[in-house]
Amino acid sequence: MTTETTPRLRADARRNRDRIITAAQAVFTERGTEVPMEEVARTAGVGVGTLYRRFPDRDSLIRAVAHDAFSSVLEDTRATIEQEPDAWRALSQILHRGMALRTVVRLTVLSSRARALINADPNTESVNNEFIALVDGLVKRAQADGTLRDDVSTGDIAVLSSLALQGVQALPEELRTVAPARYIAVLLDGLRADNSRPLPGRPISAQEVVVRTPELDI
């Protein structure tokens, strides 16, 4: 009997965890991280006891929400690079799909508590560094192909994409949902090699954005 029921129980636990994470992403993004945990449980369709068995406190839930978002973007980045041989198209896809981090960006902008928790998590640093390294490889390839302007660097792209995600946070929810794709498209248009008007200042390197600060995290 134990052999038959254990897999089902484990599957139920995974489903409950996924439902809680999805609900927390939606509730935290819309109402902030101080929303009652009971509201997260209600949105997830689980009991409060189930929520607290999976996540004993608010901080652990915030970290889990960020971890899932980071992991999703990193996995998608790896898959995109593997499946798309054209460096410019791969970079474009990654920047658009990186909008999954809008939840994390909103949390760090609106909540100093969430910002401190996310930036103190060793997972944030390791994922950020791997993501930057993958994008850096694409940037160099796209510049070698002549599709990406040669007076920008990976750090420039990281900062610009972060600003595009952060800049829509004051908009109504309807616009926050659609605006990032629009501004990422504008960003990509400005990064094309045929836009050769010189830029002021100097490029920001990949090494300069691996430092964990709220503004520069992926």
mmCIF file of C-alpha atoms in Angstrom:
data_model
loop_
_atom_site.group_PDB
_atom_site.id
_atom_site.type_symbol
_atom_site.label_atom_id
_atom_site.label_comp_id
_atom_site.label_asym_id
_atom_site.label_seq_id
_atom_site.Cartn_x
_atom_site.Cartn_y
_atom_site.Cartn_z
ATOM 1 C CA MET A 1 0.000 0.000 0.000
ATOM 2 C CA THR A 2 2.828 2.411 0.840
ATOM 3 C CA THR A 3 4.469 1.680 -2.511
ATOM 4 C CA GLU A 4 1.251 2.523 -4.383
ATOM 5 C CA THR A 5 0.352 5.701 -2.532
ATOM 6 C CA THR A 6 3.755 7.342 -2.134
ATOM 7 C CA PRO A 7 4.182 8.359 -5.809
ATOM 8 C CA ARG A 8 0.677 9.842 -5.846
ATOM 9 C CA LEU A 9 1.338 11.764 -2.648
ATOM 10 C CA ARG A 10 4.582 13.103 -4.055
ATOM 11 C CA ALA A 11 2.792 14.147 -7.260
ATOM 12 C CA ASP A 12 0.113 15.901 -5.198
ATOM 13 C CA ALA A 13 2.798 17.712 -3.199
ATOM 14 C CA ARG A 14 4.499 18.889 -6.395
ATOM 15 C CA ARG A 15 1.205 20.110 -7.813
ATOM 16 C CA ASN A 16 0.411 21.965 -4.605
ATOM 17 C CA ARG A 17 3.830 23.594 -4.617
ATOM 18 C CA ASP A 18 3.421 24.686 -8.238
ATOM 19 C CA ARG A 19 -0.044 26.097 -7.518
ATOM 20 C CA ILE A 20 1.258 28.029 -4.525
ATOM 21 C CA ILE A 21 4.203 29.463 -6.483
ATOM 22 C CA THR A 22 1.954 30.501 -9.370
ATOM 23 C CA ALA A 23 -0.523 32.112 -6.990
ATOM 24 C CA ALA A 24 2.228 33.901 -5.063
ATOM 25 C CA GLN A 25 3.696 35.275 -8.301
ATOM 26 C CA ALA A 26 0.334 36.748 -9.251
ATOM 27 C CA VAL A 27 -0.592 38.066 -5.799
ATOM 28 C CA PHE A 28 2.853 39.470 -4.961
ATOM 29 C CA THR A 29 3.141 41.157 -8.353
ATOM 30 C CA GLU A 30 -0.262 42.772 -8.056
ATOM 31 C CA ARG A 31 -0.455 43.596 -4.339
ATOM 32 C CA GLY A 32 3.071 43.370 -2.921
ATOM 33 C CA THR A 33 4.792 40.844 -0.691
ATOM 34 C CA GLU A 34 2.973 41.834 2.515
ATOM 35 C CA VAL A 35 -0.339 40.403 1.358
ATOM 36 C CA PRO A 36 -1.718 37.916 3.929
ATOM 37 C CA MET A 37 -0.487 34.369 3.397
ATOM 38 C CA GLU A 38 -4.119 33.261 3.664
ATOM 39 C CA GLU A 39 -4.788 35.184 0.455
ATOM 40 C CA VAL A 40 -2.009 33.311 -1.330
ATOM 41 C CA ALA A 41 -3.475 30.005 -0.135
ATOM 42 C CA ARG A 42 -6.965 31.024 -1.244
ATOM 43 C CA THR A 43 -5.722 32.027 -4.698
ATOM 44 C CA ALA A 44 -3.819 28.748 -4.992
ATOM 45 C CA GLY A 45 -6.875 26.753 -3.965
ATOM 46 C CA VAL A 46 -5.089 25.054 -1.067
ATOM 47 C CA GLY A 47 -5.468 25.161 2.687
ATOM 48 C CA VAL A 48 -3.333 27.445 4.813
ATOM 49 C CA GLY A 49 -1.830 24.383 6.483
ATOM 50 C CA THR A 50 -0.720 23.038 3.108
ATOM 51 C CA LEU A 51 0.908 26.370 2.291
ATOM 52 C CA TYR A 52 2.828 26.479 5.568
ATOM 53 C CA ARG A 53 3.973 22.868 5.200
ATOM 54 C CA ARG A 54 5.591 23.794 1.902
ATOM 55 C CA PHE A 55 6.728 27.281 2.925
ATOM 56 C CA PRO A 56 7.041 27.791 6.680
ATOM 57 C CA ASP A 57 7.256 31.583 6.418
ATOM 58 C CA ARG A 58 6.840 34.476 4.005
ATOM 59 C CA ASP A 59 10.571 34.782 3.336
ATOM 60 C CA SER A 60 10.848 31.197 2.109
ATOM 61 C CA LEU A 61 7.940 31.801 -0.289
ATOM 62 C CA ILE A 62 9.492 35.000 -1.664
ATOM 63 C CA ARG A 63 12.771 33.173 -2.265
ATOM 64 C CA ALA A 64 10.942 30.318 -3.993
ATOM 65 C CA VAL A 65 9.082 32.699 -6.303
ATOM 66 C CA ALA A 66 12.363 34.355 -7.315
ATOM 67 C CA HIS A 67 14.158 31.019 -7.674
ATOM 68 C CA ASP A 68 11.485 29.640 -10.005
ATOM 69 C CA ALA A 69 11.568 32.764 -12.177
ATOM 70 C CA PHE A 70 15.367 32.777 -12.415
ATOM 71 C CA SER A 71 15.507 29.042 -13.137
ATOM 72 C CA SER A 72 12.875 29.336 -15.859
ATOM 73 C CA VAL A 73 14.748 32.118 -17.648
ATOM 74 C CA LEU A 74 18.091 30.324 -17.354
ATOM 75 C CA GLU A 75 16.700 27.043 -18.690
ATOM 76 C CA ASP A 76 15.046 28.868 -21.574
ATOM 77 C CA THR A 77 18.291 30.708 -22.339
ATOM 78 C CA ARG A 78 20.254 27.459 -22.526
ATOM 79 C CA ALA A 79 17.608 25.891 -24.771
ATOM 80 C CA THR A 80 17.463 28.915 -27.060
ATOM 81 C CA ILE A 81 21.223 28.961 -27.564
ATOM 82 C CA GLU A 82 21.210 25.237 -28.291
ATOM 83 C CA GLN A 83 18.327 25.423 -30.770
ATOM 84 C CA GLU A 84 18.985 28.758 -32.531
ATOM 85 C CA PRO A 85 22.333 28.958 -34.350
ATOM 86 C CA ASP A 86 21.900 32.606 -35.358
ATOM 87 C CA ALA A 87 23.328 34.721 -32.543
ATOM 88 C CA TRP A 88 21.190 37.812 -33.217
ATOM 89 C CA ARG A 89 17.939 35.840 -33.335
ATOM 90 C CA ALA A 90 18.907 33.925 -30.188
ATOM 91 C CA LEU A 91 19.717 37.160 -28.347
ATOM 92 C CA SER A 92 16.417 38.710 -29.458
ATOM 93 C CA GLN A 93 14.428 35.693 -28.257
ATOM 94 C CA ILE A 94 16.199 35.664 -24.902
ATOM 95 C CA LEU A 95 15.526 39.346 -24.248
ATOM 96 C CA HIS A 96 11.843 38.966 -25.079
ATOM 97 C CA ARG A 97 11.419 35.805 -23.019
ATOM 98 C CA GLY A 98 13.304 37.366 -20.124
ATOM 99 C CA MET A 99 10.100 39.252 -19.410
ATOM 100 C CA ALA A 100 9.302 36.309 -17.131
ATOM 101 C CA LEU A 101 11.496 38.172 -14.645
ATOM 102 C CA ARG A 102 8.975 41.005 -14.469
ATOM 103 C CA THR A 103 7.656 39.487 -11.244
ATOM 104 C CA VAL A 104 11.099 39.555 -9.624
ATOM 105 C CA VAL A 105 11.783 43.077 -10.868
ATOM 106 C CA ARG A 106 8.483 44.269 -9.435
ATOM 107 C CA LEU A 107 9.183 42.611 -6.102
ATOM 108 C CA THR A 108 12.628 44.195 -5.783
ATOM 109 C CA VAL A 109 11.361 47.616 -6.822
ATOM 110 C CA LEU A 110 8.369 47.650 -4.471
ATOM 111 C CA SER A 111 9.742 45.770 -1.465
ATOM 112 C CA SER A 112 13.060 46.383 0.265
ATOM 113 C CA ARG A 113 12.440 43.147 2.174
ATOM 114 C CA ALA A 114 12.120 41.133 -1.043
ATOM 115 C CA ARG A 115 15.120 42.903 -2.548
ATOM 116 C CA ALA A 116 17.297 42.009 0.440
ATOM 117 C CA LEU A 117 16.124 38.381 0.464
ATOM 118 C CA ILE A 118 16.646 37.868 -3.257
ATOM 119 C CA ASN A 119 20.054 39.527 -3.357
ATOM 120 C CA ALA A 120 21.244 37.619 -0.275
ATOM 121 C CA ASP A 121 20.322 34.262 -1.815
ATOM 122 C CA PRO A 122 23.457 32.555 -3.238
ATOM 123 C CA ASN A 123 21.270 31.162 -6.026
ATOM 124 C CA THR A 124 20.677 34.689 -7.311
ATOM 125 C CA GLU A 125 24.374 35.329 -7.776
ATOM 126 C CA SER A 126 25.125 32.002 -9.461
ATOM 127 C CA VAL A 127 22.167 32.235 -11.845
ATOM 128 C CA ASN A 128 22.920 35.874 -12.632
ATOM 129 C CA ASN A 129 26.546 35.085 -13.434
ATOM 130 C CA GLU A 130 25.688 32.119 -15.644
ATOM 131 C CA PHE A 131 23.033 34.122 -17.487
ATOM 132 C CA ILE A 132 25.463 36.988 -18.096
ATOM 133 C CA ALA A 133 28.121 34.558 -19.348
ATOM 134 C CA LEU A 134 25.681 32.980 -21.818
ATOM 135 C CA VAL A 135 24.516 36.361 -23.103
ATOM 136 C CA ASP A 136 28.126 37.548 -23.338
ATOM 137 C CA GLY A 137 28.903 34.668 -25.683
ATOM 138 C CA LEU A 138 25.956 35.629 -27.889
ATOM 139 C CA VAL A 139 26.978 39.283 -27.910
ATOM 140 C CA LYS A 140 30.476 38.438 -29.120
ATOM 141 C CA ARG A 141 29.112 36.105 -31.792
ATOM 142 C CA ALA A 142 26.554 38.625 -33.031
ATOM 143 C CA GLN A 143 29.215 41.320 -33.246
ATOM 144 C CA ALA A 144 31.500 38.961 -35.150
ATOM 145 C CA ASP A 145 28.598 38.225 -37.537
ATOM 146 C CA GLY A 146 28.072 41.954 -38.092
ATOM 147 C CA THR A 147 24.487 41.960 -36.807
ATOM 148 C CA LEU A 148 25.061 43.685 -33.435
ATOM 149 C CA ARG A 149 26.662 47.097 -33.224
ATOM 150 C CA ASP A 150 30.228 46.870 -31.983
ATOM 151 C CA ASP A 151 30.152 49.816 -29.568
ATOM 152 C CA VAL A 152 27.965 48.065 -26.977
ATOM 153 C CA SER A 153 28.747 45.281 -24.541
ATOM 154 C CA THR A 154 26.882 42.704 -22.483
ATOM 155 C CA GLY A 155 26.643 45.031 -19.508
ATOM 156 C CA ASP A 156 24.904 47.661 -21.633
ATOM 157 C CA ILE A 157 22.306 45.132 -22.736
ATOM 158 C CA ALA A 158 21.754 43.855 -19.180
ATOM 159 C CA VAL A 159 21.207 47.366 -17.833
ATOM 160 C CA LEU A 160 18.943 48.415 -20.705
ATOM 161 C CA SER A 161 16.746 45.326 -20.460
ATOM 162 C CA SER A 162 16.494 45.771 -16.692
ATOM 163 C CA LEU A 163 15.434 49.393 -17.182
ATOM 164 C CA ALA A 164 12.835 48.325 -19.747
ATOM 165 C CA LEU A 165 11.310 45.941 -17.199
ATOM 166 C CA GLN A 166 11.516 48.346 -14.267
ATOM 167 C CA GLY A 167 10.250 51.362 -16.164
ATOM 168 C CA VAL A 168 6.734 50.018 -16.663
ATOM 169 C CA GLN A 169 6.020 49.367 -12.990
ATOM 170 C CA ALA A 170 4.147 52.645 -12.493
ATOM 171 C CA LEU A 171 1.745 51.857 -15.352
ATOM 172 C CA PRO A 172 -1.691 50.279 -14.892
ATOM 173 C CA GLU A 173 -1.658 46.481 -14.873
ATOM 174 C CA GLU A 174 -3.047 46.229 -18.415
ATOM 175 C CA LEU A 175 -0.146 48.291 -19.757
ATOM 176 C CA ARG A 176 2.444 46.590 -17.534
ATOM 177 C CA THR A 177 1.549 43.338 -19.244
ATOM 178 C CA VAL A 178 2.068 44.510 -22.830
ATOM 179 C CA ALA A 179 4.549 47.385 -22.567
ATOM 180 C CA PRO A 180 7.765 45.405 -21.902
ATOM 181 C CA ALA A 181 7.584 43.612 -25.266
ATOM 182 C CA ARG A 182 7.215 46.969 -27.004
ATOM 183 C CA TYR A 183 10.229 48.502 -25.281
ATOM 184 C CA ILE A 184 12.403 45.419 -25.697
ATOM 185 C CA ALA A 185 11.634 45.648 -29.432
ATOM 186 C CA VAL A 186 12.714 49.302 -29.448
ATOM 187 C CA LEU A 187 15.858 48.320 -27.543
ATOM 188 C CA LEU A 188 16.710 45.595 -30.051
ATOM 189 C CA ASP A 189 16.191 47.965 -32.969
ATOM 190 C CA GLY A 190 18.746 50.328 -31.450
ATOM 191 C CA LEU A 191 21.230 47.497 -31.002
ATOM 192 C CA ARG A 192 21.350 46.546 -34.676
ATOM 193 C CA ALA A 193 24.668 47.031 -36.407
ATOM 194 C CA ASP A 194 23.125 49.285 -39.069
ATOM 195 C CA ASN A 195 22.337 51.870 -36.361
ATOM 196 C CA SER A 196 25.835 53.289 -36.473
ATOM 197 C CA ARG A 197 25.358 56.677 -34.813
ATOM 198 C CA PRO A 198 28.102 56.853 -32.149
ATOM 199 C CA LEU A 199 27.089 56.405 -28.532
ATOM 200 C CA PRO A 200 28.379 58.608 -25.716
ATOM 201 C CA GLY A 201 30.500 57.146 -22.928
ATOM 202 C CA ARG A 202 31.920 53.653 -23.037
ATOM 203 C CA PRO A 203 30.481 50.120 -23.119
ATOM 204 C CA ILE A 204 29.694 48.422 -19.784
ATOM 205 C CA SER A 205 31.367 45.029 -19.609
ATOM 206 C CA ALA A 206 29.871 41.757 -18.433
ATOM 207 C CA GLN A 207 32.203 41.785 -15.424
ATOM 208 C CA GLU A 208 30.739 45.086 -14.265
ATOM 209 C CA VAL A 209 27.221 43.714 -13.973
ATOM 210 C CA VAL A 210 27.883 40.440 -12.152
ATOM 211 C CA VAL A 211 27.980 42.425 -8.891
ATOM 212 C CA ARG A 212 24.665 41.943 -7.145
ATOM 213 C CA THR A 213 22.812 45.223 -6.914
ATOM 214 C CA PRO A 214 19.017 45.679 -7.090
ATOM 215 C CA GLU A 215 19.244 47.687 -10.294
ATOM 216 C CA LEU A 216 21.494 45.310 -12.217
ATOM 217 C CA ASP A 217 20.257 41.858 -11.309
ATOM 218 C CA ILE A 218 18.802 40.060 -14.300
#
